[in-house]
Every structure is written in C-alpha cells, then in structure tokens.
mmCIF file of C-alpha atoms in Angstrom:
data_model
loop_
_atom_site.group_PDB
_atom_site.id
_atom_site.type_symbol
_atom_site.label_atom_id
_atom_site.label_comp_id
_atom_site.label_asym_id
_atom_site.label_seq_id
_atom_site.Cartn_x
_atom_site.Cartn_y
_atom_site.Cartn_z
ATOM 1 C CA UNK A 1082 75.273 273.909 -41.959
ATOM 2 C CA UNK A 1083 78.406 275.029 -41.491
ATOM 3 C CA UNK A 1084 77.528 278.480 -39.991
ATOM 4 C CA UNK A 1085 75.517 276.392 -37.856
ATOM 5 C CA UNK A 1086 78.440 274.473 -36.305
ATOM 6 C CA UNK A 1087 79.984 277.870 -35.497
ATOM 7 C CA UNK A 1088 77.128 279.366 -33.852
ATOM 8 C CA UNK A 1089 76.676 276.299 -31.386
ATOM 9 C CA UNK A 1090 80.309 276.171 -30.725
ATOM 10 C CA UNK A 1091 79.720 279.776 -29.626
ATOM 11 C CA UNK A 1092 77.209 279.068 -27.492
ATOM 12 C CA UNK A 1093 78.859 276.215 -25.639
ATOM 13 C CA UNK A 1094 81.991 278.403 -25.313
ATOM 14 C CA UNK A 1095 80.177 281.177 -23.712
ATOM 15 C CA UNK A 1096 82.075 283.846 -26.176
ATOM 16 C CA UNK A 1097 80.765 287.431 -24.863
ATOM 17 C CA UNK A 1098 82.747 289.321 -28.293
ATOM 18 C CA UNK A 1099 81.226 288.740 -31.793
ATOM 19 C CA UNK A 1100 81.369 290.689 -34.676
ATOM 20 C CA UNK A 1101 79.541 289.181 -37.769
ATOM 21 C CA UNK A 1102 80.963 290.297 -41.069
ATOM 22 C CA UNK A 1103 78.464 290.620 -44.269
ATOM 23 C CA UNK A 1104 80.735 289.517 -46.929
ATOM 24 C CA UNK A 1105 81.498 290.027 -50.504
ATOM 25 C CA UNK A 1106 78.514 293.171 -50.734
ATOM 26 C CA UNK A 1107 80.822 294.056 -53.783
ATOM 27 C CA UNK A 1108 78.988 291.266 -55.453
ATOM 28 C CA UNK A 1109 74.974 292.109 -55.222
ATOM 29 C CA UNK A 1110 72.725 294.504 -55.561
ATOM 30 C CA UNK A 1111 71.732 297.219 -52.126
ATOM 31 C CA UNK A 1112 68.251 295.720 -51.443
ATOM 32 C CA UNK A 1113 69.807 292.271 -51.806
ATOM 33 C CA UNK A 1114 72.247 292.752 -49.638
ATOM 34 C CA UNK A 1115 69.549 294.386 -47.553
ATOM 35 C CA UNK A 1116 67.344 291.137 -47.396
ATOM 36 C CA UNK A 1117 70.346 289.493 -46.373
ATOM 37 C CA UNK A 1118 71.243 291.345 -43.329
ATOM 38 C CA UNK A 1119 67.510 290.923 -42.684
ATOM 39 C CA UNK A 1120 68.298 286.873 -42.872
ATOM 40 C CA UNK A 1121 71.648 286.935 -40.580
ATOM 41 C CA UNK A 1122 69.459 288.689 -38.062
ATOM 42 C CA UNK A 1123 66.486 286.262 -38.471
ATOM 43 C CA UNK A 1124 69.518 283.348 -37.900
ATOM 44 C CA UNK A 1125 71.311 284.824 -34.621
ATOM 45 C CA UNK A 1126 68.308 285.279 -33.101
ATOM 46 C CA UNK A 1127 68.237 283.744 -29.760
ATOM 47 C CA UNK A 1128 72.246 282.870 -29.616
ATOM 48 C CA UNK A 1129 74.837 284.723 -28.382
ATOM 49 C CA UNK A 1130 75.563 286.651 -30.982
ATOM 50 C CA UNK A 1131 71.754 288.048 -31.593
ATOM 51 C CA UNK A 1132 73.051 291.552 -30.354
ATOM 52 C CA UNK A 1133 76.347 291.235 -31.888
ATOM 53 C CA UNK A 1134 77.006 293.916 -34.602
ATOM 54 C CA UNK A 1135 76.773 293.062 -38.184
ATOM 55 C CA UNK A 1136 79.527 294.612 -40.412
ATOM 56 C CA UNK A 1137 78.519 294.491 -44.337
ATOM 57 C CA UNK A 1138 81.979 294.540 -45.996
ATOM 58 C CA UNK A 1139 84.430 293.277 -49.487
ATOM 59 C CA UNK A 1140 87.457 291.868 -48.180
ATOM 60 C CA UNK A 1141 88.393 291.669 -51.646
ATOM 61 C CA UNK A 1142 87.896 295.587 -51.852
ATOM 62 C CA UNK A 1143 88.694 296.664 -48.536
ATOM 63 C CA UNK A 1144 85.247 297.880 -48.250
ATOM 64 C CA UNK A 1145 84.772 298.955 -43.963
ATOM 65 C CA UNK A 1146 87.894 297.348 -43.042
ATOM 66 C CA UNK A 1147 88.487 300.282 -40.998
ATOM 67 C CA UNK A 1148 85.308 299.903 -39.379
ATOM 68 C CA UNK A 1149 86.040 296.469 -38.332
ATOM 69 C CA UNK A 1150 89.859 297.280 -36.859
ATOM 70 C CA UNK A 1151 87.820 300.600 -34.621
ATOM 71 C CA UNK A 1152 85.177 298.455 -33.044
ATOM 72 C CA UNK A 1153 88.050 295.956 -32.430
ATOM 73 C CA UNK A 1154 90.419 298.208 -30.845
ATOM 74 C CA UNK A 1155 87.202 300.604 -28.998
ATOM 75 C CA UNK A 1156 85.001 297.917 -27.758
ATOM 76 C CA UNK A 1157 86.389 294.262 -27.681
ATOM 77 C CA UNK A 1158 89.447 294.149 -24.589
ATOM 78 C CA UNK A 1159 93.013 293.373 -24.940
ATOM 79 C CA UNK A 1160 93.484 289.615 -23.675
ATOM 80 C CA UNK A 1161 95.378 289.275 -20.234
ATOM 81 C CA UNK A 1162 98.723 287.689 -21.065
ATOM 82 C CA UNK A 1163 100.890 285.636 -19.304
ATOM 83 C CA UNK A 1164 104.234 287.074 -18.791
ATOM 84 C CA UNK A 1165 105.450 285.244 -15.806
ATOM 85 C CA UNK A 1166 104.552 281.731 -16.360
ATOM 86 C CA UNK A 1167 106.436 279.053 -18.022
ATOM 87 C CA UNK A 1168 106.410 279.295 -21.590
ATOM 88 C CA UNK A 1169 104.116 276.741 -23.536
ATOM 89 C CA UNK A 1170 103.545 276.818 -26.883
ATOM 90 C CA UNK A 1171 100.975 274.130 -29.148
ATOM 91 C CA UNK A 1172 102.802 273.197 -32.281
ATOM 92 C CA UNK A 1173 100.069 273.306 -35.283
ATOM 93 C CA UNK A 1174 103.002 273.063 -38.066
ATOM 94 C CA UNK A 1175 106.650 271.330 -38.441
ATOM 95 C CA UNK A 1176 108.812 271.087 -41.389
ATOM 96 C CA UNK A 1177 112.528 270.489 -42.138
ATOM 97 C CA UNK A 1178 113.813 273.559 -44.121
ATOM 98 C CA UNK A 1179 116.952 271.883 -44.951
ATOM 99 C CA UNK A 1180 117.291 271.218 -49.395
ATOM 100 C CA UNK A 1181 117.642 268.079 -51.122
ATOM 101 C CA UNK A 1182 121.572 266.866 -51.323
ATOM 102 C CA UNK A 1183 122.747 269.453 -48.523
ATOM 103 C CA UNK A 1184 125.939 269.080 -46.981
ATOM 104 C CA UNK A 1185 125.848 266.984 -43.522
ATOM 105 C CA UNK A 1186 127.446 270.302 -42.035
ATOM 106 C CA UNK A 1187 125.240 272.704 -43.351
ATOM 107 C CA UNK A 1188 122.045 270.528 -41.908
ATOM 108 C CA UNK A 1189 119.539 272.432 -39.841
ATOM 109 C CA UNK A 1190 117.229 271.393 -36.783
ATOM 110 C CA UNK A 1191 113.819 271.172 -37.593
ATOM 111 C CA UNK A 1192 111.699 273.800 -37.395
ATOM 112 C CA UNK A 1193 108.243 274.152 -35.049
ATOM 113 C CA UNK A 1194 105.312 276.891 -35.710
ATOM 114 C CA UNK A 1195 103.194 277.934 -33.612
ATOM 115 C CA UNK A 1196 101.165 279.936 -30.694
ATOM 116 C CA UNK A 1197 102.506 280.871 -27.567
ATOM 117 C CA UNK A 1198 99.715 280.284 -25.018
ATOM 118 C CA UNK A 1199 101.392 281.820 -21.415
ATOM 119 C CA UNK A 1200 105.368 282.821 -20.653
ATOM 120 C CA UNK A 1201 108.052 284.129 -23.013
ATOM 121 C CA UNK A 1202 109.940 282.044 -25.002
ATOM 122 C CA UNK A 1203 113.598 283.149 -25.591
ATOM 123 C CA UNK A 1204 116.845 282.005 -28.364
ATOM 124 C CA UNK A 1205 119.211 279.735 -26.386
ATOM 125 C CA UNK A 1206 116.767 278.327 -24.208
ATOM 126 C CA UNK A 1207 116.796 274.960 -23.465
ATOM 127 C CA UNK A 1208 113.094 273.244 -24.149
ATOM 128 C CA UNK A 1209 111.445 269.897 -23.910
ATOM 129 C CA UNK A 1210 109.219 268.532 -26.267
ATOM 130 C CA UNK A 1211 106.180 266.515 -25.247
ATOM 131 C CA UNK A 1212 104.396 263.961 -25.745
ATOM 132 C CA UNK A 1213 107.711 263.436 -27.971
ATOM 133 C CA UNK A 1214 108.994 260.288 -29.700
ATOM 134 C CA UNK A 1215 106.042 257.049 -29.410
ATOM 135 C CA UNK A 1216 106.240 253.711 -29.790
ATOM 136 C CA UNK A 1217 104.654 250.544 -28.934
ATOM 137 C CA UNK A 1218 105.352 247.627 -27.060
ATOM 138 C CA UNK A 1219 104.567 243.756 -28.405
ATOM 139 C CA UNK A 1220 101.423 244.245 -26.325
ATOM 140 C CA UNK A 1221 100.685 247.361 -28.059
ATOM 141 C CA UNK A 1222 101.237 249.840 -25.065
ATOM 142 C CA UNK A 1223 102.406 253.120 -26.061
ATOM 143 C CA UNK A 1224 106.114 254.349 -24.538
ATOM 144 C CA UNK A 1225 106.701 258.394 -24.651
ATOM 145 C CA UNK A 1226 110.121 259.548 -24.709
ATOM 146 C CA UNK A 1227 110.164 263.670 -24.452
ATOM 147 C CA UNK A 1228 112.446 265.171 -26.658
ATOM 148 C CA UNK A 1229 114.839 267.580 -25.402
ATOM 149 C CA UNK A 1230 116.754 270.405 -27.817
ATOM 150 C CA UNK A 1231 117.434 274.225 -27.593
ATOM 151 C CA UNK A 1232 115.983 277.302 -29.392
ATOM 152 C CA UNK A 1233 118.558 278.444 -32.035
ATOM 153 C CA UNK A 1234 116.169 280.756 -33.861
ATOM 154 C CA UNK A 1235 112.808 282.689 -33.621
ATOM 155 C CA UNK A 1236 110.415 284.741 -36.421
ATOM 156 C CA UNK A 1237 107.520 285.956 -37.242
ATOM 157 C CA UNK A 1238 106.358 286.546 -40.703
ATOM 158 C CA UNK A 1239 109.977 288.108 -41.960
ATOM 159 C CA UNK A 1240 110.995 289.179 -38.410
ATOM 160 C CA UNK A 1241 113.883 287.570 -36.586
ATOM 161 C CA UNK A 1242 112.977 287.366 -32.671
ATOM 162 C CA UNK A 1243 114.920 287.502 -30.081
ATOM 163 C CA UNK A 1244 112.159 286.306 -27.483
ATOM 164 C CA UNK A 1245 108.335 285.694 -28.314
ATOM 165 C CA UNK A 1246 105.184 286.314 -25.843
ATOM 166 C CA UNK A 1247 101.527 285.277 -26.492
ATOM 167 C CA UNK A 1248 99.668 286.068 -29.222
ATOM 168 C CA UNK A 1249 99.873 285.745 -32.715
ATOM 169 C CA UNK A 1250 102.246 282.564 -34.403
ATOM 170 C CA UNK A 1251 105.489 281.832 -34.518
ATOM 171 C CA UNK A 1252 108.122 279.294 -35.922
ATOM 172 C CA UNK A 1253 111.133 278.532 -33.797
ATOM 173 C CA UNK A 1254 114.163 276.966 -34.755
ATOM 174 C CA UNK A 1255 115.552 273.820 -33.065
ATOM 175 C CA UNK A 1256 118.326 271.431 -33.045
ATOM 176 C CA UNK A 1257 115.652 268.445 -33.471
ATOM 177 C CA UNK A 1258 117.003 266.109 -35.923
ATOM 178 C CA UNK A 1259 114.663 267.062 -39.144
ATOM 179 C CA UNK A 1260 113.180 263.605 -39.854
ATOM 180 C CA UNK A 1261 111.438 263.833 -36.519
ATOM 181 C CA UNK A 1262 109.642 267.348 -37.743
ATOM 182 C CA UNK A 1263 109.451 266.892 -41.461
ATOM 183 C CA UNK A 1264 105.506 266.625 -42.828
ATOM 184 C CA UNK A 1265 104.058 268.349 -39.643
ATOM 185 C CA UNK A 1266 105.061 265.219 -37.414
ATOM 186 C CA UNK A 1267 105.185 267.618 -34.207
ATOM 187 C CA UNK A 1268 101.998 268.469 -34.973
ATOM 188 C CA UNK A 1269 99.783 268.324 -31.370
ATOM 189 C CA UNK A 1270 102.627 268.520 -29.170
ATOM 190 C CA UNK A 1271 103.719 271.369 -26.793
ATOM 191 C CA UNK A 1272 107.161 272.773 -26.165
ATOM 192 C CA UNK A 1273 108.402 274.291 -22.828
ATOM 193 C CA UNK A 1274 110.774 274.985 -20.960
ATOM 194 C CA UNK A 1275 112.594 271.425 -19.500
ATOM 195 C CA UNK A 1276 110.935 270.051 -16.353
ATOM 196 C CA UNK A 1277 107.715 272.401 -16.846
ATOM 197 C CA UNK A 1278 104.979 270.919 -18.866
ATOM 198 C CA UNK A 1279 102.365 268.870 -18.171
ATOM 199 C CA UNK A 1280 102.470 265.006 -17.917
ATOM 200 C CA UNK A 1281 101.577 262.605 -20.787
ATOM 201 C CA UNK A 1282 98.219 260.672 -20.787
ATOM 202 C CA UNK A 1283 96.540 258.386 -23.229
ATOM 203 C CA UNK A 1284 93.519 257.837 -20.892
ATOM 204 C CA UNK A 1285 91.158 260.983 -19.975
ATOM 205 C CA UNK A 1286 88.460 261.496 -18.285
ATOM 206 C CA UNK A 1287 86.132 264.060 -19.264
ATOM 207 C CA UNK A 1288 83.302 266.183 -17.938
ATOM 208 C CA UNK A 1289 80.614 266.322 -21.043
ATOM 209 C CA UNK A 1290 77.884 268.023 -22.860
ATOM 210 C CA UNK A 1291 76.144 267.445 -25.982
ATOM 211 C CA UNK A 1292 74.674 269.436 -28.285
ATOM 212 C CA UNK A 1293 71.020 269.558 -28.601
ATOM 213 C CA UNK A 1294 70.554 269.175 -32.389
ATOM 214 C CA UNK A 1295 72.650 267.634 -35.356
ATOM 215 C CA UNK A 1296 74.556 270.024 -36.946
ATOM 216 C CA UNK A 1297 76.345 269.966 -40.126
ATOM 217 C CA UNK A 1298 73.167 268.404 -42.221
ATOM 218 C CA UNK A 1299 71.268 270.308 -44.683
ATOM 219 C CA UNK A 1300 67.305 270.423 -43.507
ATOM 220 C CA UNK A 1301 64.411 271.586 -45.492
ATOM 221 C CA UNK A 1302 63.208 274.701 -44.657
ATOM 222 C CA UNK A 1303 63.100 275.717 -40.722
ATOM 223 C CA UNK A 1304 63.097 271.989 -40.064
ATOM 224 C CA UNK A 1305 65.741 271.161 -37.310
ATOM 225 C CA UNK A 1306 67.825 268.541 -37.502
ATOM 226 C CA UNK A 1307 67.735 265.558 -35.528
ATOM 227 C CA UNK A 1308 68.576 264.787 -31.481
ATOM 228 C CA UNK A 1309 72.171 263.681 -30.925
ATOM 229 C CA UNK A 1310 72.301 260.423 -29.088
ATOM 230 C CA UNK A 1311 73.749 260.014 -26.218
ATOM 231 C CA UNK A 1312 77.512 258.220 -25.847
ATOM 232 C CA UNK A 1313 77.789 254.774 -25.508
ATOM 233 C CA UNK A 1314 80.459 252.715 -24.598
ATOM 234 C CA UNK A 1315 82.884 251.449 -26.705
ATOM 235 C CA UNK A 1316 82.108 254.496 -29.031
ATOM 236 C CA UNK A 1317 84.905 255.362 -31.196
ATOM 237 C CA UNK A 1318 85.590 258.994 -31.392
ATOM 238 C CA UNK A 1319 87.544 261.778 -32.721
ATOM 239 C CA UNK A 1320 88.959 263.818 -29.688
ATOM 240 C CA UNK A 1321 90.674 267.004 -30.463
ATOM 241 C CA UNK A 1322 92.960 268.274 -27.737
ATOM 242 C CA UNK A 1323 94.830 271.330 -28.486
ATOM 243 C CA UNK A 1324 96.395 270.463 -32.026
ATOM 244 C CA UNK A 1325 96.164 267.052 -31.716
ATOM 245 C CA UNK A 1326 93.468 264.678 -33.331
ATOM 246 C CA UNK A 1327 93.246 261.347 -32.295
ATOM 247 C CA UNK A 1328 91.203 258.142 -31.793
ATOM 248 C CA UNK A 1329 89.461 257.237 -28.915
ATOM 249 C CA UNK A 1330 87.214 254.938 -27.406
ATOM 250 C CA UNK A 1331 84.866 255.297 -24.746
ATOM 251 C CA UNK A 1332 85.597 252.908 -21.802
ATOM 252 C CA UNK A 1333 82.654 253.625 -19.281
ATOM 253 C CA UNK A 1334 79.965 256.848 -18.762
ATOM 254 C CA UNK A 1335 79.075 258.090 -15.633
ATOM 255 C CA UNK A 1336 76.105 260.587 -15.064
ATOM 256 C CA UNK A 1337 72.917 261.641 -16.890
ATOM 257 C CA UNK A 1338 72.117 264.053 -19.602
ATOM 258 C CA UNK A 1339 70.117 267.342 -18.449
ATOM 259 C CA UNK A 1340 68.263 269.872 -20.632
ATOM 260 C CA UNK A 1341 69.519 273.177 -20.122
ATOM 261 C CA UNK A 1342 67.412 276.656 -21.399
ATOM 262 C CA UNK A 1343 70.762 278.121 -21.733
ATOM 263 C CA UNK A 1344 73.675 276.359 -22.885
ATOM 264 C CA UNK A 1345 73.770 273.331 -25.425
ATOM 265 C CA UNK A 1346 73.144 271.002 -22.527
ATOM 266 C CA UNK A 1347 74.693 270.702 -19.035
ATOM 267 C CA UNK A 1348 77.975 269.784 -18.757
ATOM 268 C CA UNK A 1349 76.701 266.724 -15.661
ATOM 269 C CA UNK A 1350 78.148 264.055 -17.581
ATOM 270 C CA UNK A 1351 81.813 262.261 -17.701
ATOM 271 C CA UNK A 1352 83.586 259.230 -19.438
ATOM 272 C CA UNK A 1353 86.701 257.901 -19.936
ATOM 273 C CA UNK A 1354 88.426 257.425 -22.868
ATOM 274 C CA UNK A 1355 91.245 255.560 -24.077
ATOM 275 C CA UNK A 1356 93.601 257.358 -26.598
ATOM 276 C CA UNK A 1357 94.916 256.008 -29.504
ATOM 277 C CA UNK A 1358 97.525 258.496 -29.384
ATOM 278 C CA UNK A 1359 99.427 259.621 -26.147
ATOM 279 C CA UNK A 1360 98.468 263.194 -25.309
ATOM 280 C CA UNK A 1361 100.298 266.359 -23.332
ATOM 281 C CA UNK A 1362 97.708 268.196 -21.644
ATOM 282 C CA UNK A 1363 96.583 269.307 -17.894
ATOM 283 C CA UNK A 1364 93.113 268.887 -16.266
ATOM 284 C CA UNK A 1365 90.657 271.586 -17.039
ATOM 285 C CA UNK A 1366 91.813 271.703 -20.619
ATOM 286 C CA UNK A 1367 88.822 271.868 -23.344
ATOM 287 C CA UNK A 1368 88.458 269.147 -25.489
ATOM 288 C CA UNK A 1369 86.440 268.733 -28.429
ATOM 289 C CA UNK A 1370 84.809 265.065 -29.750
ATOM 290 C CA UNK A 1371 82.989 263.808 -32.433
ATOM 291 C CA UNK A 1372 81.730 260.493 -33.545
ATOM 292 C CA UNK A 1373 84.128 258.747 -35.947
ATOM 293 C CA UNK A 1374 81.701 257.720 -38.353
ATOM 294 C CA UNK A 1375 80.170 260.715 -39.418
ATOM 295 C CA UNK A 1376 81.460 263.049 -42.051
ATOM 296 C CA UNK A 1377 80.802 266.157 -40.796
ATOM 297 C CA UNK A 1378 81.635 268.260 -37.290
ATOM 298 C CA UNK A 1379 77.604 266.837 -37.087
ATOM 299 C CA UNK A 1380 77.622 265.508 -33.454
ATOM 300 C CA UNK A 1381 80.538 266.854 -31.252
ATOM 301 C CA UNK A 1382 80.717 266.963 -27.745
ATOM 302 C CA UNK A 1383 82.617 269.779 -25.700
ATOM 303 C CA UNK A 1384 84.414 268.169 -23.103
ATOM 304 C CA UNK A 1385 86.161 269.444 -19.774
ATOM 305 C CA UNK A 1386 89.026 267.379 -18.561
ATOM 306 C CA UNK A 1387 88.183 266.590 -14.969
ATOM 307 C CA UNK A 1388 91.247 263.986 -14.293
ATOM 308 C CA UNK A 1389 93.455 261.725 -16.149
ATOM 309 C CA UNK A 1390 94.956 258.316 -15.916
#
C-alpha cells in the first residue's frame, strides 16, 4: 500500500527521474530475486516510472552502490539553484542545545535545521522568522508576531559554515530565546532575510485534484481499491504546507471533478480552507491534504495555491 502512495504521488508530481532500487538481494536466492524484478516491472507498468531503471542492490552490503551514484551523476541533471534570490529556508527541526543547570551567561539561542530552498544564507545576517510567535484572541482569532534574530552560527554534519546555498540540510544558530525552539516548536516555519518572505495566511484557497483510487488499503489480489469521494464542505482535513501540518476545514468548493487519461485527475477544482494554524507561504506553492479521519495517506489531494485570504 505504501509503495502505492509513492507511485501516485509520482504521477501527480509529474517526476521525469526515477531510479527504483531492488533491495536487500543479500537476503534471497537469484531466481527469487529474479521473480521479483519480474513483479516491480509487472507494478510500474503504466506509471511514470514503467521505463525507469531498476537497480537490484544490499545497502547493508554496499552491493551496486556505485552503480547507483554513476547513473546519478551520468544521466539525472544537476538542479538549477538559486544564487541570487533571497534566502528562504523551511525549518523541519528545532532544539535548544543549551544543558540542564547552565549558567544564564553561557545560554545559547536556539538552534533551527533545515533546507535552503533559493539564496545564500550567511553568519551575521540579520533574519526574520515567520509565521513566528501565535496566539489567540477571546474570539479565538489567531495574532502572528514574526520573530526577528541574527545568524550566529552555521554547519553541516561536523562542518562549520560560513554561508550555506541550496541543497542538502543545515542547522543554523540563532539568538532566539531557546524555549521558543525547544521540542521542534519552529517546526513549519521559514526563515529569511528581514522584510523578504512571504505574508502569513490562515485561509487558502486551493486549485485541486484527487486521486482516482484509495490508496494505502490492502486489496485482495489485483482488486483496486475504492473511488475517493469528492470534498465536501465543512470537511476537516490535514493540509501539509511545506513542514507544516495543520487542521483545516473546508469553507466552500468551486468547480467540478474531470477524469483525466493522464494524470490522477485534473487539477479544475478549488476550495477554501480555513487553517487551524497560521501559515507562511506564497501562491503557487504545492500543498498536500488528506481527510482527518482516516489513518493512512489513503485519500490525499494535491493542491495548488491559487490565492489566499
């Protein structure tokens, strides 16, 4: 089921470079790992990835490793990177590094990790913080004050950094009082330069499609798993923007759902929907939802943010 869930998130993402890696060969006999190649290429069949190559490998041995890194350096391209933009990085991790009983004057900021998504990030550079510090009003509306600190610090792995570009993750330094990172607290915002991210929402809009089957449920045999309804108002969701996962609930739909040959389904359809936590993002970002009540990624919905309130 799981394997499932990738391939359709494949699809709807319109990857073009796949490499499928036979695992763990180490571990069965040649014709067995023979009839399983045979069944990976029964699976892909009519995805994206039915001309991918498939790689039959031990990570645990190293087995073809090397076979892996050539077609990755010879045939997939180097990424265009964004050197000139202002930096923006999605926090996915926060902690406070300082120990238990430390002296108030050997406290540290907190720290942020991380992927740098366009610009370069430097030490000393003065950074904002968004969505930032929430809280709500006796009426329950949600107030967003951006945090604002400076970059004391920057590694990777064991590496001290002087300035990071994109690609790969990081952890940066800060003088952000510790409480407010401790236990991943920063995790879905973005840091940036002061004055250059995005503005704060907790109402989108989106631009929808849905996938054609249920995924994530174990069938019998070839049987496929059942139609995904479509969304109805007041649904409560899980939207995941960036790093962030949070409640919503669907306010009003607009549009109709078309079958595509392609794709899971045309993206023709929007709604709006309300946020139970505020969100940094910009229009055209690509969202992923899911219904609340089910226990797997069975029923998501890929999402393209056409305008926010």
């Amino acid at each position: 089921p799981q394997t499932s869930e990738h391939m359709a998130a494949i699809d709807v993402m319109d990857l073009k470079h796949i490499i499928i890696l036979q695992n763990k060969i180490d571990l069965v006999k040649e014709q067995q790992a023979i009839e399983q190649h045979r069944a990976i290429i029964d699976f892909v069949k009519g995805t994206m990835a039915e001309h991918a190559p498939i790689i039959p490998i031990s990570a645990q041995l190293k087995y073809n490793i090397e076979v892996i890194s050539e077609y990755i350096v010879k045939k997939i391209p180097i990424p265009l990177r964004d050197f000139t933009s202002e930096p923006r990085l999605i926090v996915i991790r926060s902690f406070d590094v300082n120990k238990p009983g430390s002296e108030v004057d050997s406290l540290k900021g907190g720290v942020a990790g991380g992927s740098l998504l366009k610009g370069v990030l430097k030490v000393g550079q003065e950074i904002e913080v968004r969505p930032g510090i929430t809280t709500k009003d006796s009426d329950g509306n949600l107030h967003c004050v951006p945090i604002r600190s400076r970059v004391l610090s920057m590694f990777a792995e064991n590496n001290d950094l002087q300035y990071a570009v994109p690609g790969g993750l990081i952890g940066v330094g800060t003088k952000i009082d510790p409480t407010l990172c401790i236990g991943d607290r920063l995790v879905g915002h973005v840091i940036g330069s002061e004055g250059s991210l995005p503005p704060i929402y907790t109402l989108i809009e989106i631009q929808y499609h849905l996938m054609k089957r249920l995924l994530g449920v174990r069938t019998e045999g070839k049987a496929k798993g059942a139609k995904v309804d479509n969304l109805s108002k007041n649904e409560v969701l899980l939207v995941n923007i960036g790093s962030l996962s949070a409640g919503g609930r669907v306010s009003a739909i607009k549009g109709e759902k078309k079958e595509s040959k392609g794709r899971q389904g045309e993206a023709d359809q929007r709604a709006k929907v309300i946020l139970t936590s505020a969100v940094c993002t910009e229009i055209g970002e690509k969202d992923c939802h899911q219904p609340e009540n089910k226990q797997t990624l069975a029923s998501y919905w890929l999402g393209y943010d056409q305008g926010r309130h």
